[in-house]
Coordinates of C-alpha atoms in Angstrom, one line a residue:
X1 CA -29.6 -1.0 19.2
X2 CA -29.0 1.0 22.2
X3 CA -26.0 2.9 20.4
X4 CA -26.7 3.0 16.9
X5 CA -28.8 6.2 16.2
X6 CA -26.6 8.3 18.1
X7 CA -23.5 6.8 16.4
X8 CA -24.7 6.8 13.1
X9 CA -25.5 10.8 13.4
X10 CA -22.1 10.8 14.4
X11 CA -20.9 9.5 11.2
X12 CA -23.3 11.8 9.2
X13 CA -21.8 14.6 10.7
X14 CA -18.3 13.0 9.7
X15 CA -19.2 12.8 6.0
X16 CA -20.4 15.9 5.9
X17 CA -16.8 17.0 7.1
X18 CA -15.4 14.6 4.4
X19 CA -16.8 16.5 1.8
X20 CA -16.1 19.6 3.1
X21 CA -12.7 18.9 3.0
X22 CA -12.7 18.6 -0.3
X23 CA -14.4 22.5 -0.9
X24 CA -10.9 24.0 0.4
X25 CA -9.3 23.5 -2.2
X26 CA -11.7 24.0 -4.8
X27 CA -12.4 27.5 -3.4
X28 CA -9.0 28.2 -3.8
X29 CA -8.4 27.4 -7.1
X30 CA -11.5 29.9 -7.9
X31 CA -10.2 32.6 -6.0
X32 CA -7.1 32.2 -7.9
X33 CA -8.5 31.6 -10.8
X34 CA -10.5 35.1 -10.3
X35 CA -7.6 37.1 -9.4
X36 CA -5.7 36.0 -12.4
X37 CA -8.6 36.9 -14.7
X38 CA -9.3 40.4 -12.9
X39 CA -8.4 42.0 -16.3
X40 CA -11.8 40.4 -17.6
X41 CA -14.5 43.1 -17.3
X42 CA -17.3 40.5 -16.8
X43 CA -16.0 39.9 -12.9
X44 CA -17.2 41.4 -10.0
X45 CA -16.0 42.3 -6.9
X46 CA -19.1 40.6 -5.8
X47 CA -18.4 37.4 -6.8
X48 CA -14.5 37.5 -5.1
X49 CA -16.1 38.2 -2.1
X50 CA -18.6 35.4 -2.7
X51 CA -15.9 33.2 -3.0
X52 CA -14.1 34.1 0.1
X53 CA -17.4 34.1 2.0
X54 CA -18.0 30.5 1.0
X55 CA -14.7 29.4 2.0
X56 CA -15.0 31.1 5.7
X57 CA -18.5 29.3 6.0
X58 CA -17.2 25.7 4.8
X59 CA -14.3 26.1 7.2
X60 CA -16.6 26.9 9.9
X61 CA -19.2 24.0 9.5
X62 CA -16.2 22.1 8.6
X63 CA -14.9 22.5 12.4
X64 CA -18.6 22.7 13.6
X65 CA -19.4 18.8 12.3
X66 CA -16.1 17.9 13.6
X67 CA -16.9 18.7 16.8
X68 CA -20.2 17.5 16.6
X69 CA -19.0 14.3 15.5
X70 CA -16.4 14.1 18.4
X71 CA -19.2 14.6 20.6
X72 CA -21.1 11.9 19.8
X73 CA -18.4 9.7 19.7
X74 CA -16.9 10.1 23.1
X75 CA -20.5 9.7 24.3
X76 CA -21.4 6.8 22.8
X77 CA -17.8 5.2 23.3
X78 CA -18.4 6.4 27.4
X79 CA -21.7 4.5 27.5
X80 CA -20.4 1.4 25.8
X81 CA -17.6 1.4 28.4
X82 CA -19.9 2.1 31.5
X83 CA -22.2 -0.8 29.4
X84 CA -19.6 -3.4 29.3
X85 CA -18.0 -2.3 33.0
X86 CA -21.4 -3.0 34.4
X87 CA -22.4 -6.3 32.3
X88 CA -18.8 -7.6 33.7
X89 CA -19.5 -6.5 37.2
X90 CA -23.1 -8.2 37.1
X91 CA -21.3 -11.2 35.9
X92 CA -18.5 -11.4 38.3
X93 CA -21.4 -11.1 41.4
X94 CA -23.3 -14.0 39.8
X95 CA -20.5 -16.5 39.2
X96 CA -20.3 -20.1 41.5
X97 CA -17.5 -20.5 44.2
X98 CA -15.4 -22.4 41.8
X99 CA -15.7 -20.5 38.8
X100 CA -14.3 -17.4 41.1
X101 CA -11.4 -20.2 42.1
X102 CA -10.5 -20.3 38.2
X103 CA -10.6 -16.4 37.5
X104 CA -8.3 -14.3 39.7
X105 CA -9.4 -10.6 41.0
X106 CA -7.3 -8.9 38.8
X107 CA -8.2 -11.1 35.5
X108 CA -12.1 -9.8 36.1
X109 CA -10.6 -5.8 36.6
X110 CA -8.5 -5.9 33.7
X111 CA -11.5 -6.6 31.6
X112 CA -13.4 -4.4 33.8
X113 CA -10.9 -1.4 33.0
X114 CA -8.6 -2.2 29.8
X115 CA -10.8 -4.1 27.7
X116 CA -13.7 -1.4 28.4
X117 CA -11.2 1.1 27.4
X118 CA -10.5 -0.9 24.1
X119 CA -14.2 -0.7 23.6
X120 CA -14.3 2.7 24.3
X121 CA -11.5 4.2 21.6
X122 CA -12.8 2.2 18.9
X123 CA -16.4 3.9 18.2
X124 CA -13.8 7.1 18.2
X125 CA -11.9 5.5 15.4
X126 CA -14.2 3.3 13.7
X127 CA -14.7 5.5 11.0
X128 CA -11.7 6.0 10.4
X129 CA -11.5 2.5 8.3
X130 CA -13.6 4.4 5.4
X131 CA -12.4 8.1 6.0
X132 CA -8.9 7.6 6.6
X133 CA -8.4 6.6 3.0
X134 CA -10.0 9.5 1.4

């Protein structure tokens, strides 16, 4: 609830890169596909630069929603770890004598630090479970 809207722009951004990947190549085979049939007279030298054109602005956005959705990942991952860091901490201050005589100093940091951290690099590869396979 407190991390969803700006994760799931995050992933919108991330399939919009998806699917730009995928104009790459297509561009390419109609640039190709244009040069080889330069002998046609019903080309234009319009439309070759329309094609390269298109392939500079895909491969622009594609590294613009790539950032973005970097962006938004670190963040959110940064405020789940300061999140979890701080719901661990308030915890730790609140527990009895004899519940601090069962949990050792450095058990409460390492779930303080590492397991915060864990939390931390999955929103950055979360998506990679569906995206990873296309």
């Amino acid at each position: 609830k407190a991390f969803g809207p700006v994760f799931w722009s995050a992933v919108v951004f991330k399939v919009t890169y998806d699917i730009l990947l995928f104009s790459g190549p297509t561009l390419l085979h109609a640039i190709i596909t244009f040069l080889n049939d330069s002998e046609n007279e019903h080309h234009s030298d319009g439309m070759g630069l329309a094609y390269v054109g298109v392939l500079a602005l895909a491969s622009f956005l594609q590294t613009m929603c790539l950032h973005q959705y970097f962006l938004r990942v670190f963040r959110v991952g940064m405020h789940l770890r300061s999140a979890v860091v701080l719901s661990v901490y308030r915890k730790a201050l609140r527990l009895s004598v004899g519940a601090r005589m069962q949990k050792s100093v450095g058990e409460i940091v390492n779930i303080m630090s590492t397991d915060a951290r864990r939390m931390q690099d999955l929103t950055t590869y979360l998506n990679m479970i569906w995206s990873a396979p296309l």
